[in-house]
Coordinates of C-alpha atoms and ligand atoms in Angstrom, one line a residue:
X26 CA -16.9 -15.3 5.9
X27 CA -15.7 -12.7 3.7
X28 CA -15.9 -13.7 0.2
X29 CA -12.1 -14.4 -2.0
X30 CA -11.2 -11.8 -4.1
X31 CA -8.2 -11.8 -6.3
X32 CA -6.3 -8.5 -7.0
X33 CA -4.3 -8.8 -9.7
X34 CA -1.2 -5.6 -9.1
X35 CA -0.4 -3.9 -12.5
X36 CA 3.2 -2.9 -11.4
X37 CA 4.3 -6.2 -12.8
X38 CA 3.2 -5.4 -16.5
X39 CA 4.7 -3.5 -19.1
X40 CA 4.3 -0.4 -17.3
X41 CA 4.6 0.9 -21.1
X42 CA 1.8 -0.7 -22.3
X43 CA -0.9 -0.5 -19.1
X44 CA -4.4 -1.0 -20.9
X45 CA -3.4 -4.6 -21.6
X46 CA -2.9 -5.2 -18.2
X47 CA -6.2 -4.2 -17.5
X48 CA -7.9 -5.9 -20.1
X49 CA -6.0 -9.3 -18.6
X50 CA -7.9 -8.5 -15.3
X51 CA -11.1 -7.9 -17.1
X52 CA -10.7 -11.4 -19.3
X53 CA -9.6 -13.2 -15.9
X54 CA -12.8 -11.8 -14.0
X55 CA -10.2 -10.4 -11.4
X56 CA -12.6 -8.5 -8.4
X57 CA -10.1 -5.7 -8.0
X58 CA -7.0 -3.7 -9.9
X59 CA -4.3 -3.4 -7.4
X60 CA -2.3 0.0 -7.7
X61 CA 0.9 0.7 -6.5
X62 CA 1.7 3.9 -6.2
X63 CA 5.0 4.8 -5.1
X64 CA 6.7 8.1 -4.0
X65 CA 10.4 7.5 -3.6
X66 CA 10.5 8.6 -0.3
X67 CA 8.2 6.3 1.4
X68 CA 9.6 3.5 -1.0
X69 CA 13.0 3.1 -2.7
X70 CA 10.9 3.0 -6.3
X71 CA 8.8 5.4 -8.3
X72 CA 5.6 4.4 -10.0
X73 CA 2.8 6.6 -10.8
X74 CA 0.1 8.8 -10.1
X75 CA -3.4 9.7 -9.9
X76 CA -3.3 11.0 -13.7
X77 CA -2.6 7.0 -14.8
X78 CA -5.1 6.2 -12.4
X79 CA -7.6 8.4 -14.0
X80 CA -6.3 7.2 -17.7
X81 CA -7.2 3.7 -16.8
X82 CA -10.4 4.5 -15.2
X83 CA -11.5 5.3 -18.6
X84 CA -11.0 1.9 -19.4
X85 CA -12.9 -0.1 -17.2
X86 CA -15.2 -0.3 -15.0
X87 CA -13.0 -3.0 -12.2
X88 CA -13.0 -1.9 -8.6
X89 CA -9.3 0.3 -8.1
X90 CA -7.9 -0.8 -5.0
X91 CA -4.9 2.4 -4.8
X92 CA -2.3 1.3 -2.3
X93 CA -0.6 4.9 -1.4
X94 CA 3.0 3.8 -0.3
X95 CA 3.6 7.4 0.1
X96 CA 4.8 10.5 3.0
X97 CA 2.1 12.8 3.8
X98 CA -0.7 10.8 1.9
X99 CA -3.3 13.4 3.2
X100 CA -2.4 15.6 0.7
X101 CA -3.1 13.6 -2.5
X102 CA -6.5 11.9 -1.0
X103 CA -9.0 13.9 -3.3
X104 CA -6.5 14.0 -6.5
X105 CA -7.0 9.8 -5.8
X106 CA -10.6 10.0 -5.4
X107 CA -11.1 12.4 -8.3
X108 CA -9.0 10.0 -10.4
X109 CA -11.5 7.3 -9.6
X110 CA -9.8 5.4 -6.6
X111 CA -12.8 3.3 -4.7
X112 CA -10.5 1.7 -2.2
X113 CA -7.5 4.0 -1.3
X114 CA -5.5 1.9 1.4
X115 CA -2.4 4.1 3.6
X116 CA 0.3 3.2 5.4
X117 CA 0.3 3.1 9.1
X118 CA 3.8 4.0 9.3
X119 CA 2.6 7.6 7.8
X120 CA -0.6 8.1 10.0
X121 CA -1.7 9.0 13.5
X122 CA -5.4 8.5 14.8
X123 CA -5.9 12.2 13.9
X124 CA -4.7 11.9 10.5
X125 CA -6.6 8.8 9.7
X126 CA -9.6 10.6 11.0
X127 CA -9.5 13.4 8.7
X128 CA -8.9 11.0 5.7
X129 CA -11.4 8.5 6.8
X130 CA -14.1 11.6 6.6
X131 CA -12.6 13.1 3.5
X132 CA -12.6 9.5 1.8
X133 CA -16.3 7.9 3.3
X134 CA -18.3 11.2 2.5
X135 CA -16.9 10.6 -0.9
X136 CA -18.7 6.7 -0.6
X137 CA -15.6 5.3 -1.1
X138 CA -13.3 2.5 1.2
X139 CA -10.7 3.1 3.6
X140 CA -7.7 0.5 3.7
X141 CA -5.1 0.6 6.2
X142 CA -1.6 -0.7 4.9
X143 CA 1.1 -2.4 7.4
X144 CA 4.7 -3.7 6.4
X145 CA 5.5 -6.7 7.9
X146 CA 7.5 -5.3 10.6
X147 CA 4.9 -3.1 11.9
X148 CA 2.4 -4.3 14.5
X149 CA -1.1 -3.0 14.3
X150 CA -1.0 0.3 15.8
X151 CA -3.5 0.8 19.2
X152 CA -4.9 3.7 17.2
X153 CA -5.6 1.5 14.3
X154 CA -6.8 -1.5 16.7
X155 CA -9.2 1.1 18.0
X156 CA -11.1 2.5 14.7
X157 CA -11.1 -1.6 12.8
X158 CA -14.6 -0.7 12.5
X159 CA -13.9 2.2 10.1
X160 CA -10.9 -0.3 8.3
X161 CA -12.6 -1.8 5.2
X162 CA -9.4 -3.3 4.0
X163 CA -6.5 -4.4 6.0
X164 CA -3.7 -4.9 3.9
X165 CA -1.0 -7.1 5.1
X166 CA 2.4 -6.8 3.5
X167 CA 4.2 -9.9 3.3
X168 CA 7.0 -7.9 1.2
X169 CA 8.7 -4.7 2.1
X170 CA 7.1 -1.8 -0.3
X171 CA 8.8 -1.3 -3.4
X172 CA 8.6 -3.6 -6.1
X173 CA 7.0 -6.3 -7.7
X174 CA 8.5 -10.1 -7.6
X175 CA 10.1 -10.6 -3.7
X176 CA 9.5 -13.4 -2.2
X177 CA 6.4 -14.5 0.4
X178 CA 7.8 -13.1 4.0
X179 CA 6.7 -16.2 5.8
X180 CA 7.2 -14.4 9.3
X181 CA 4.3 -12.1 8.8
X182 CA 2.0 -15.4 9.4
X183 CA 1.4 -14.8 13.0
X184 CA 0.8 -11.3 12.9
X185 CA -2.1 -12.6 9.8
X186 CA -3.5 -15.1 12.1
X187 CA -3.9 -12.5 15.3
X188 CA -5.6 -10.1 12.4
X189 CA -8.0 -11.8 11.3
X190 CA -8.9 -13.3 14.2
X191 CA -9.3 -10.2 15.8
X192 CA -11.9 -9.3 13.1
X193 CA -14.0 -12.3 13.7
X194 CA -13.5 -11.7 17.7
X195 CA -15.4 -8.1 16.8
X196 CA -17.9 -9.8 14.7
X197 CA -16.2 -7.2 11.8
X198 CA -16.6 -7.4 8.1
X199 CA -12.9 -6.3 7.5
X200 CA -11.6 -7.6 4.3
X201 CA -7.8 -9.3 4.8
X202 CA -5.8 -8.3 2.0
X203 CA -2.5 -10.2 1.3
X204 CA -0.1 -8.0 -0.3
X205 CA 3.5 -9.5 -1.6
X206 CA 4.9 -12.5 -2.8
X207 CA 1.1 -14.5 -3.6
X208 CA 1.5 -17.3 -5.7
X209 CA -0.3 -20.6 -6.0
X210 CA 2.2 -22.5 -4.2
X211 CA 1.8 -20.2 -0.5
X212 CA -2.0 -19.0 -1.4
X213 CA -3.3 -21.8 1.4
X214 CA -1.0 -20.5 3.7
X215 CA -2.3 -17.1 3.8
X216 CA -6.3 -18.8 3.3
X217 CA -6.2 -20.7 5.9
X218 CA -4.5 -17.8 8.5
X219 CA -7.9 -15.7 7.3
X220 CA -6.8 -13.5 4.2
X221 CA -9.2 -13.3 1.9
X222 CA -7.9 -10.8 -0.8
X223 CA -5.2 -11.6 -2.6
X224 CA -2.8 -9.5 -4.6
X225 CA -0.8 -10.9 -7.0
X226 CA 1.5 -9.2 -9.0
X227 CA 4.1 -11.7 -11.2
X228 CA 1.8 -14.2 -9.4
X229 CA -0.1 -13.2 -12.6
X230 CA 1.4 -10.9 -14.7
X231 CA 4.7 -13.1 -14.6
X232 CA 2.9 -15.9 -16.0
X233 CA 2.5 -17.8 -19.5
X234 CA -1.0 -17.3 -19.7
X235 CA -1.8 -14.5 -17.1
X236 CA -5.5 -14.5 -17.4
X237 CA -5.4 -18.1 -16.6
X238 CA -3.6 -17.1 -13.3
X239 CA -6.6 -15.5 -12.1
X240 CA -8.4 -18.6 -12.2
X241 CA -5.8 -20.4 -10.4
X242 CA -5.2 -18.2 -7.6
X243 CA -9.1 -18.0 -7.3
X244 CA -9.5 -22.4 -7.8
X245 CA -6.4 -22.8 -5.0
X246 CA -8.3 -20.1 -2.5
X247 CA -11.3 -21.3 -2.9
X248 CA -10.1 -24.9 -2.5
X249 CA -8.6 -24.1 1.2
X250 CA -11.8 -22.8 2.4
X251 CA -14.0 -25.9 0.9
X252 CA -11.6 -28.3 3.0
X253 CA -12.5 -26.1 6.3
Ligands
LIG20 C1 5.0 -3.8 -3.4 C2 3.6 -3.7 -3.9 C3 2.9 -5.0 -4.2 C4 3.6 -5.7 -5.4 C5 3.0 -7.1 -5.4 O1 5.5 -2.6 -3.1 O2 2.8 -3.1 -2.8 O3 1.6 -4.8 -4.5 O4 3.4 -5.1 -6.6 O5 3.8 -7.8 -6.4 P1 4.1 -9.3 -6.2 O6 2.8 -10.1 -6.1 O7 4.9 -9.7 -7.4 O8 4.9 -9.4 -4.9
LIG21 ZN1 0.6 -3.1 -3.2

């Protein structure tokens, strides 16, 4: 079983005052920085870009999980990877098998990850069922893209459940990434359907004591899987 990793997603800090945020995910031991980038087009928000990306890769060494909820993502894939991106996730939605080819080259003879990001409307794509084995990281929304602070969508939980068992059906080590509305309260009900990475944006950042968070969302996960 796929170890838990928790993701902590900066886009609900101070976007003003970043380097904090990534400190608290350094001080909680977080495995991964989520980033959300946003275009506008692809998402009714707009975020930032590979140059933040590269600013904050000069501030720590944490694994950047870049979540591209973008049109035409081919286009920016090296500007990510040059910025320091190791996981760069896209969206389904945007992609064909022949565009996901091209990126999964461009991306893996870089050494990096491929992640392959679905809203929770969208079924898994045949093309996409057909290259899992090239999928590090599927990312499950469980909030349509855009911003930071919606609520769990509770009717994505089948679609999780047929996801991750399809993985262990394959004998695959695809990581299950939980994107939207992770808090402590609904973190065993996305454990126990087979995610194992969890993003939390005001899940953390939200919180009192946001480095504490970490620890919680980690405790709760890791609690699920102890009962079995
Ligand atoms: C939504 C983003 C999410 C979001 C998560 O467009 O992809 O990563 O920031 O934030 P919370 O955990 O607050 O839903
Ligand atoms: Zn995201």
């Amino acid at each position: 079983m796929n170890q838990i990793r928790i993701a902590p997603s900066i886009l609900a800090w101070d976007l003003g005052d970043l380097e904090r945020a990534v400190q608290i995910s350094v001080e909680g031991n977080a495995d991964q920085l989520h980033l959300d980038v946003i275009d506008g087009h692809f998402a009714p928000n707009i975020t930032f870009g590979p140059g933040t990306v590269k600013a904050l890769r000069r501030r720590t060494d944490l694994k950047f999980d870049t979540h591209l909820m973008i049109d035409n993502p081919q286009l920016y894939v090296e500007k990510f990877l040059d910025a320091g991106s190791d996981l760069l996730s896209f969206h389904a939605e945007v992609l064909s098998g022949r565009t996901f080819d091209e990126i999964h080259s461009a991306v893996a003879s870089r050494g990096k990850e491929v992640g392959l990001a679905i809203k929770p409307a969208t079924p898994l794509p045949g093309w996409a069922s057909e290259r899992l084995d090239r999928i590090s990281t599927l990312v499950v929304m469980t909030v349509n893209p855009g911003f930071s602070g919606q609520t769990m969508d509770m009717s994505v939980m089948p679609k999780l459940e047929m996801l991750s068992g399809l993985v262990k059906e394959r004998g695959l080590k695809t990581d299950i990434e939980i994107d939207g509305g992770v808090e402590p309260e609904n973190v065993r009900e996305v454990v126990k359907r087979g995610a194992n990475v969890l993003v939390a944006g005001a899940g953390v950042y939200a919180k009192d004591d946001p480095v504490g968070a970490i620890a919680t969302l980690r405790r709760q996960a890791e609690s699920v899987r102890g009962q079995g």
